[in-house]
PDB file of C-alpha atoms in Angstrom:
ATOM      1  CA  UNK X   1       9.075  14.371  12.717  1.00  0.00           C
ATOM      2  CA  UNK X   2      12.032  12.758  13.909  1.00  0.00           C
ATOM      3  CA  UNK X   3      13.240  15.204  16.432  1.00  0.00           C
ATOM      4  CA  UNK X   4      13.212  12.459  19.705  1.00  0.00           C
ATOM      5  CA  UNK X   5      12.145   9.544  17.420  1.00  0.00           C
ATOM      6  CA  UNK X   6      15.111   7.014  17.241  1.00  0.00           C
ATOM      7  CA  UNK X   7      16.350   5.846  13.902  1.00  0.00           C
ATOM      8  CA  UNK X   8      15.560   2.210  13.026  1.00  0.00           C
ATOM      9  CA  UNK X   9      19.003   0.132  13.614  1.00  0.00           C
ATOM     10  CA  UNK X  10      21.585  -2.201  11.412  1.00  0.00           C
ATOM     11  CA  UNK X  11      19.877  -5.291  13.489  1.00  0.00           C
ATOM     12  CA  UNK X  12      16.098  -4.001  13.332  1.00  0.00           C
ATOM     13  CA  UNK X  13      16.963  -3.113   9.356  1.00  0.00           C
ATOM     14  CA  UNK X  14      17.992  -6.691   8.730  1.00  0.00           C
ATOM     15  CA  UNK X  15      15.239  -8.299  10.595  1.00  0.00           C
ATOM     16  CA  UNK X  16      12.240  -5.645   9.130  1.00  0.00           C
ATOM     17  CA  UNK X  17      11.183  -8.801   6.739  1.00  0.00           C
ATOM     18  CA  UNK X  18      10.480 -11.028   9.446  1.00  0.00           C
ATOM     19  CA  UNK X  19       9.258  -8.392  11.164  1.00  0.00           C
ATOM     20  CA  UNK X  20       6.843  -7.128   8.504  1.00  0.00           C
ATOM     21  CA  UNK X  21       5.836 -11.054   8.065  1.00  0.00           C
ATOM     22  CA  UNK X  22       4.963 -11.281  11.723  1.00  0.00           C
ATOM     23  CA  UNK X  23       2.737  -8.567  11.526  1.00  0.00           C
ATOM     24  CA  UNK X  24       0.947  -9.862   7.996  1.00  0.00           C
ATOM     25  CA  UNK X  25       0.336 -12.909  10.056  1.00  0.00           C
ATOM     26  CA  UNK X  26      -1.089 -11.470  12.682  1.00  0.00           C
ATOM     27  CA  UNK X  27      -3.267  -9.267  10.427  1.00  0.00           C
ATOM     28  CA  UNK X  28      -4.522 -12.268   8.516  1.00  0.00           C
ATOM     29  CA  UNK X  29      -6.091 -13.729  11.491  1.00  0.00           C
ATOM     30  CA  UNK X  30      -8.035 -10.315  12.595  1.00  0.00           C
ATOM     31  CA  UNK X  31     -11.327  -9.280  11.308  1.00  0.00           C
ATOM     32  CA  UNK X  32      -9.575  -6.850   8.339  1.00  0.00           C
ATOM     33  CA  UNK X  33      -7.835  -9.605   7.000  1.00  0.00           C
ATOM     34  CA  UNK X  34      -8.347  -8.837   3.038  1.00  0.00           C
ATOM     35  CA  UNK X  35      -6.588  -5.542   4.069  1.00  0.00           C
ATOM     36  CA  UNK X  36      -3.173  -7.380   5.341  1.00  0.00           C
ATOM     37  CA  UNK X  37      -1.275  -6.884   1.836  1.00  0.00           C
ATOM     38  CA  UNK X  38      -2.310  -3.315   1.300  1.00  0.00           C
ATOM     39  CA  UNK X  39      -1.303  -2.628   5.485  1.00  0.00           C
ATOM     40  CA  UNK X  40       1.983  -4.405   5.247  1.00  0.00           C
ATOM     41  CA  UNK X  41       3.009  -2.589   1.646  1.00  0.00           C
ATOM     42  CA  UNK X  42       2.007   0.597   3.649  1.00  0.00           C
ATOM     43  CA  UNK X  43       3.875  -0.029   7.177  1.00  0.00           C
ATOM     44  CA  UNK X  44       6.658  -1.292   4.952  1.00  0.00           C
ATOM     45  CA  UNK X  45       7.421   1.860   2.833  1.00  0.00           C
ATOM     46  CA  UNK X  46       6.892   4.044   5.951  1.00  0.00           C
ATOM     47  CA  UNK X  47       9.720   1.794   7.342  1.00  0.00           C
ATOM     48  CA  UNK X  48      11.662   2.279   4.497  1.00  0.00           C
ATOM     49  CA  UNK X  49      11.204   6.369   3.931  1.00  0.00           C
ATOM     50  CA  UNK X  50      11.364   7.161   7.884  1.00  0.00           C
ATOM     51  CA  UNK X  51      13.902   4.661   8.421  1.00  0.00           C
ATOM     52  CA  UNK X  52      12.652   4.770  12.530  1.00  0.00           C
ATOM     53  CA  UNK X  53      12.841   2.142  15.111  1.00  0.00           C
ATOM     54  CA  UNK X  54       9.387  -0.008  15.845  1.00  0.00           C
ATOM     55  CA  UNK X  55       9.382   1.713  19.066  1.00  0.00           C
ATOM     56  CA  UNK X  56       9.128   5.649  17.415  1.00  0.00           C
ATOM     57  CA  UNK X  57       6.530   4.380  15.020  1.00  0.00           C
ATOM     58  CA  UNK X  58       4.691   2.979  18.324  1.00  0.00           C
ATOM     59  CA  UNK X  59       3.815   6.140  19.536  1.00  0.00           C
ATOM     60  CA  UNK X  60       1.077   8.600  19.779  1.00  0.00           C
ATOM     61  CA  UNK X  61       3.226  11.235  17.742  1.00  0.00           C
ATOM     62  CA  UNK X  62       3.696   8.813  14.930  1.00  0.00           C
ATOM     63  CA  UNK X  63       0.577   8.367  14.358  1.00  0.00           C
ATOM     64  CA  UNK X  64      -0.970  11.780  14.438  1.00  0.00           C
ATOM     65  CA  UNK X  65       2.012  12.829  12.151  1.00  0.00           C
ATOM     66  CA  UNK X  66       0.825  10.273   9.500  1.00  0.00           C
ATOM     67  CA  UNK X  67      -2.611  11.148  10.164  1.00  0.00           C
ATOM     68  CA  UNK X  68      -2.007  14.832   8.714  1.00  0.00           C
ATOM     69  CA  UNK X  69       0.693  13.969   5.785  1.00  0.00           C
ATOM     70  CA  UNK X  70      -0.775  14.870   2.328  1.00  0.00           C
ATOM     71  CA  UNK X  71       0.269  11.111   1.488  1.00  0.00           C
ATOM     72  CA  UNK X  72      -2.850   9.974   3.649  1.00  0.00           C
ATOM     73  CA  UNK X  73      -5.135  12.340   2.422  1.00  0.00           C
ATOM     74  CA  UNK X  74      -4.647  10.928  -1.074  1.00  0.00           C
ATOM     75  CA  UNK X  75      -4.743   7.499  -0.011  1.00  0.00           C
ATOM     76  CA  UNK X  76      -8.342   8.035   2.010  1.00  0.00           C
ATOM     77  CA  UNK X  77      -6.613   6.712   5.649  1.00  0.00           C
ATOM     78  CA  UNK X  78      -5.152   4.141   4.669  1.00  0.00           C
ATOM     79  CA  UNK X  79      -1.624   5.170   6.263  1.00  0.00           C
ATOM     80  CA  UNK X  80      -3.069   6.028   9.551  1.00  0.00           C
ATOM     81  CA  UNK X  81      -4.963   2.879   9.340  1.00  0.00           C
ATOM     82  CA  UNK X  82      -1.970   0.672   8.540  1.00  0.00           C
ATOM     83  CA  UNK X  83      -0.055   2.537  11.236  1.00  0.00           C
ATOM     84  CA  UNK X  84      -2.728   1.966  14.261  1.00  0.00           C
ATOM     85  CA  UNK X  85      -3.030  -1.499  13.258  1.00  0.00           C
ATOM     86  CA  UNK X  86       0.527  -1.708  13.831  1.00  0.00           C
ATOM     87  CA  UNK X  87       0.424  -0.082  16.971  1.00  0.00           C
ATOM     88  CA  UNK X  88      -2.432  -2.313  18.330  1.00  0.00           C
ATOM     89  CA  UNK X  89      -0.297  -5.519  17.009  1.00  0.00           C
ATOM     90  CA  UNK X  90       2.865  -4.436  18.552  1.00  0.00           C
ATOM     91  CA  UNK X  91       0.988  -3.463  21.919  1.00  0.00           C
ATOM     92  CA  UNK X  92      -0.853  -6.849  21.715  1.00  0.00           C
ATOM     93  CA  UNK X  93       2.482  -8.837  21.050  1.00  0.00           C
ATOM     94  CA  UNK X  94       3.887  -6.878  23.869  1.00  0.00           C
ATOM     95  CA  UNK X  95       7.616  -6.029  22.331  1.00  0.00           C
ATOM     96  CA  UNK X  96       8.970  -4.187  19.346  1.00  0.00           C
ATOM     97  CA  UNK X  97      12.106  -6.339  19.418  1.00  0.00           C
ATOM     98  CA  UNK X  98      12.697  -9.879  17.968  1.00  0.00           C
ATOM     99  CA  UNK X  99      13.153 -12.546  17.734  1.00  0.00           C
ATOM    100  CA  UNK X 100       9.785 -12.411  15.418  1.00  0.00           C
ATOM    101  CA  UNK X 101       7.772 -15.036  15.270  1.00  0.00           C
ATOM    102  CA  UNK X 102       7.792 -15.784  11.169  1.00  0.00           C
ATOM    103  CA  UNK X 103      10.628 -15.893   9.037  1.00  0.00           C
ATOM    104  CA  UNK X 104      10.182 -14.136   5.447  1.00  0.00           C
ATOM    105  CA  UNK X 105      12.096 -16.251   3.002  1.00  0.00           C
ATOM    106  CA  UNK X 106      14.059 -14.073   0.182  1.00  0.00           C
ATOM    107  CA  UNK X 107      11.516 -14.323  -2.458  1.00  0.00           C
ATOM    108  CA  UNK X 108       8.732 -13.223  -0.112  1.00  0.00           C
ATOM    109  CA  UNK X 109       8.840  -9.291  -2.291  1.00  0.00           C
ATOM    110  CA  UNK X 110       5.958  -8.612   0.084  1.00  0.00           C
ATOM    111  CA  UNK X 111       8.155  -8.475   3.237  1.00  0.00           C
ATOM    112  CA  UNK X 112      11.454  -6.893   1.559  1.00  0.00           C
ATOM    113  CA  UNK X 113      12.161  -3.306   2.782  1.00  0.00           C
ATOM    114  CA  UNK X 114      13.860  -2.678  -0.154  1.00  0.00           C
ATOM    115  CA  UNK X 115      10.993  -3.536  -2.578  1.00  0.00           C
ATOM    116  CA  UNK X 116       9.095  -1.071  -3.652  1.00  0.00           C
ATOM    117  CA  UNK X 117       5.510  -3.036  -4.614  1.00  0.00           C
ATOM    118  CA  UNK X 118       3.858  -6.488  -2.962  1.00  0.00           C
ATOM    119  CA  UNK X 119       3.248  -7.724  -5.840  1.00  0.00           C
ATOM    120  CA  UNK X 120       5.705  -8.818  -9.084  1.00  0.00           C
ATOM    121  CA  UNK X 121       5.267  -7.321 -12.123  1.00  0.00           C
ATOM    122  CA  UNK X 122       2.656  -7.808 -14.558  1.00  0.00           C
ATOM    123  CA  UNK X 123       3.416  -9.927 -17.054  1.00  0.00           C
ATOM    124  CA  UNK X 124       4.374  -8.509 -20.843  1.00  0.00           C
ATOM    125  CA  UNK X 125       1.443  -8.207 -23.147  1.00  0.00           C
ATOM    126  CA  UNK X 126       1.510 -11.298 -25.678  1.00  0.00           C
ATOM    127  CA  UNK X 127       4.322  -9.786 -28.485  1.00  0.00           C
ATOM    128  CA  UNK X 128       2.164 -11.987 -31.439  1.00  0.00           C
ATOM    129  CA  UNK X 129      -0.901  -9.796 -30.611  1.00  0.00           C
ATOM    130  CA  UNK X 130      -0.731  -5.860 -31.500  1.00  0.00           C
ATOM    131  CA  UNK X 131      -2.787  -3.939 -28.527  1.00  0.00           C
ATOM    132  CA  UNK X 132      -5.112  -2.668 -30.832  1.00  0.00           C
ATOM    133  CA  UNK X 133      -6.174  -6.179 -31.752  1.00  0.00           C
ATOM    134  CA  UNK X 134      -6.830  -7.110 -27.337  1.00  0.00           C
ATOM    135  CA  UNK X 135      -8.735  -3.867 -27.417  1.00  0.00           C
ATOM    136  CA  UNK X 136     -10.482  -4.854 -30.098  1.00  0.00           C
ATOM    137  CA  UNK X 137     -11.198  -7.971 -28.607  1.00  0.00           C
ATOM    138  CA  UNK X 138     -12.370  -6.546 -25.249  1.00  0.00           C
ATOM    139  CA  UNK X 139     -14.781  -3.712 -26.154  1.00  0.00           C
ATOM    140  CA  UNK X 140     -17.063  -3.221 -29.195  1.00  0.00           C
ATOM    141  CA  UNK X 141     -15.754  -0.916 -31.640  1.00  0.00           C
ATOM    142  CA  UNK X 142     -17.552   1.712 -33.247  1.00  0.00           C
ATOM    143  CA  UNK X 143     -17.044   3.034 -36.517  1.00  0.00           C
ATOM    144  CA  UNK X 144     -16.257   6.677 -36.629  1.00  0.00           C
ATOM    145  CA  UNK X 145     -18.909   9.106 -37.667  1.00  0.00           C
ATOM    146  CA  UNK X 146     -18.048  10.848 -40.748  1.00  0.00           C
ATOM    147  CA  UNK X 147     -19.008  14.134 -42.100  1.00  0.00           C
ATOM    148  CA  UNK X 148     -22.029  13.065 -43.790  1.00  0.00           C
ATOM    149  CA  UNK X 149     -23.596  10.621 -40.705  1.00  0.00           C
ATOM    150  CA  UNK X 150     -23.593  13.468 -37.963  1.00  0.00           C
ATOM    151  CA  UNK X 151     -27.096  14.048 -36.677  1.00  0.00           C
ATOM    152  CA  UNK X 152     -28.431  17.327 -36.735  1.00  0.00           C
ATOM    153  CA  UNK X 153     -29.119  18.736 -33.717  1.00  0.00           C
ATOM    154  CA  UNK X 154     -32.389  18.338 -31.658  1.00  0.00           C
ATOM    155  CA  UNK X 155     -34.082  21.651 -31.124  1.00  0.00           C
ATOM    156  CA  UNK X 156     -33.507  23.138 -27.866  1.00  0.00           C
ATOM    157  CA  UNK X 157     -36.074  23.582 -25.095  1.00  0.00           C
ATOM    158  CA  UNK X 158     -36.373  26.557 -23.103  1.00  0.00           C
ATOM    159  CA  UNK X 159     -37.914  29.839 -22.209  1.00  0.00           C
ATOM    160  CA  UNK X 160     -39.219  32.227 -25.482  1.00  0.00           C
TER     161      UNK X 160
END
């Protein structure tokens, strides 16, 4: 992969949240915008686990090298879908340098690099409420057969 493909620099790793903002902007105006989070968490841990420059992930090879990872298998496209969207964006915008049109602000966990998910944590369970008692509370509980309330068997149907 990254024989020939430049590694992302200090600058471009400092400005990847504005950069990665930019691009979520862009993708919120376009026809797939309900996919914007899901593309930008994508492009943004590619960043992060290539650690290449805008202009490697720009090109051709990229793309087909994404295309045939395991890691978009599993995930039905959706790499090689988040990377040619941000191939058409940065073609469109015409430059994979900044200065980048949106600034992320520092709690913007969407846009940082170094974040892992784009969204925050779920919330802890209520701790005055045992689990068994939301379970409860969200599907209809059975009791359990015992020994004496198992059905017998229905005949079985077939050939002679």
């Amino acid at each position: 992969l990254r024989e020939g493909m430049q590694k992302a620099t200090l600058e471009e790793g400092k400005d990847a949240a504005h950069m990665l903002k930019t691009f979520f902007s862009w993708m919120s105006k376009s026809a797939c915008s309900k996919s914007a989070p899901s593309y930008v968490n994508v492009v943004k841990t590619l960043y992060r686990e290539h650690n290449l420059a805008l202009e490697s992930m720009a090109t051709p090879e990229y793309l087909t090298f994404v295309k045939s990872s395991r890691e978009n298998c599993k995930a039905n496209g959706l790499f090689s879908a988040s990377v040619r969207q941000l191939q058409m964006w940065l073609k469109e915008r015409g430059s994979c340098a900044g200065p980048w049109e949106e600034k992320a602000s520092i709690s913007d966990r969407l846009f940082d690099p170094k974040h892992n998910g784009g969204r925050a944590p779920a919330p802890p369970a209520e701790p005055s409420r045992p689990v068994g008692e939301a379970l409860k509370s969200l599907f209809a509980v059975r009791p359990a057969k015992g020994p004496s309330d198992e059905e017998t068997p229905a005949p079985k149907r077939g050939r002679k």
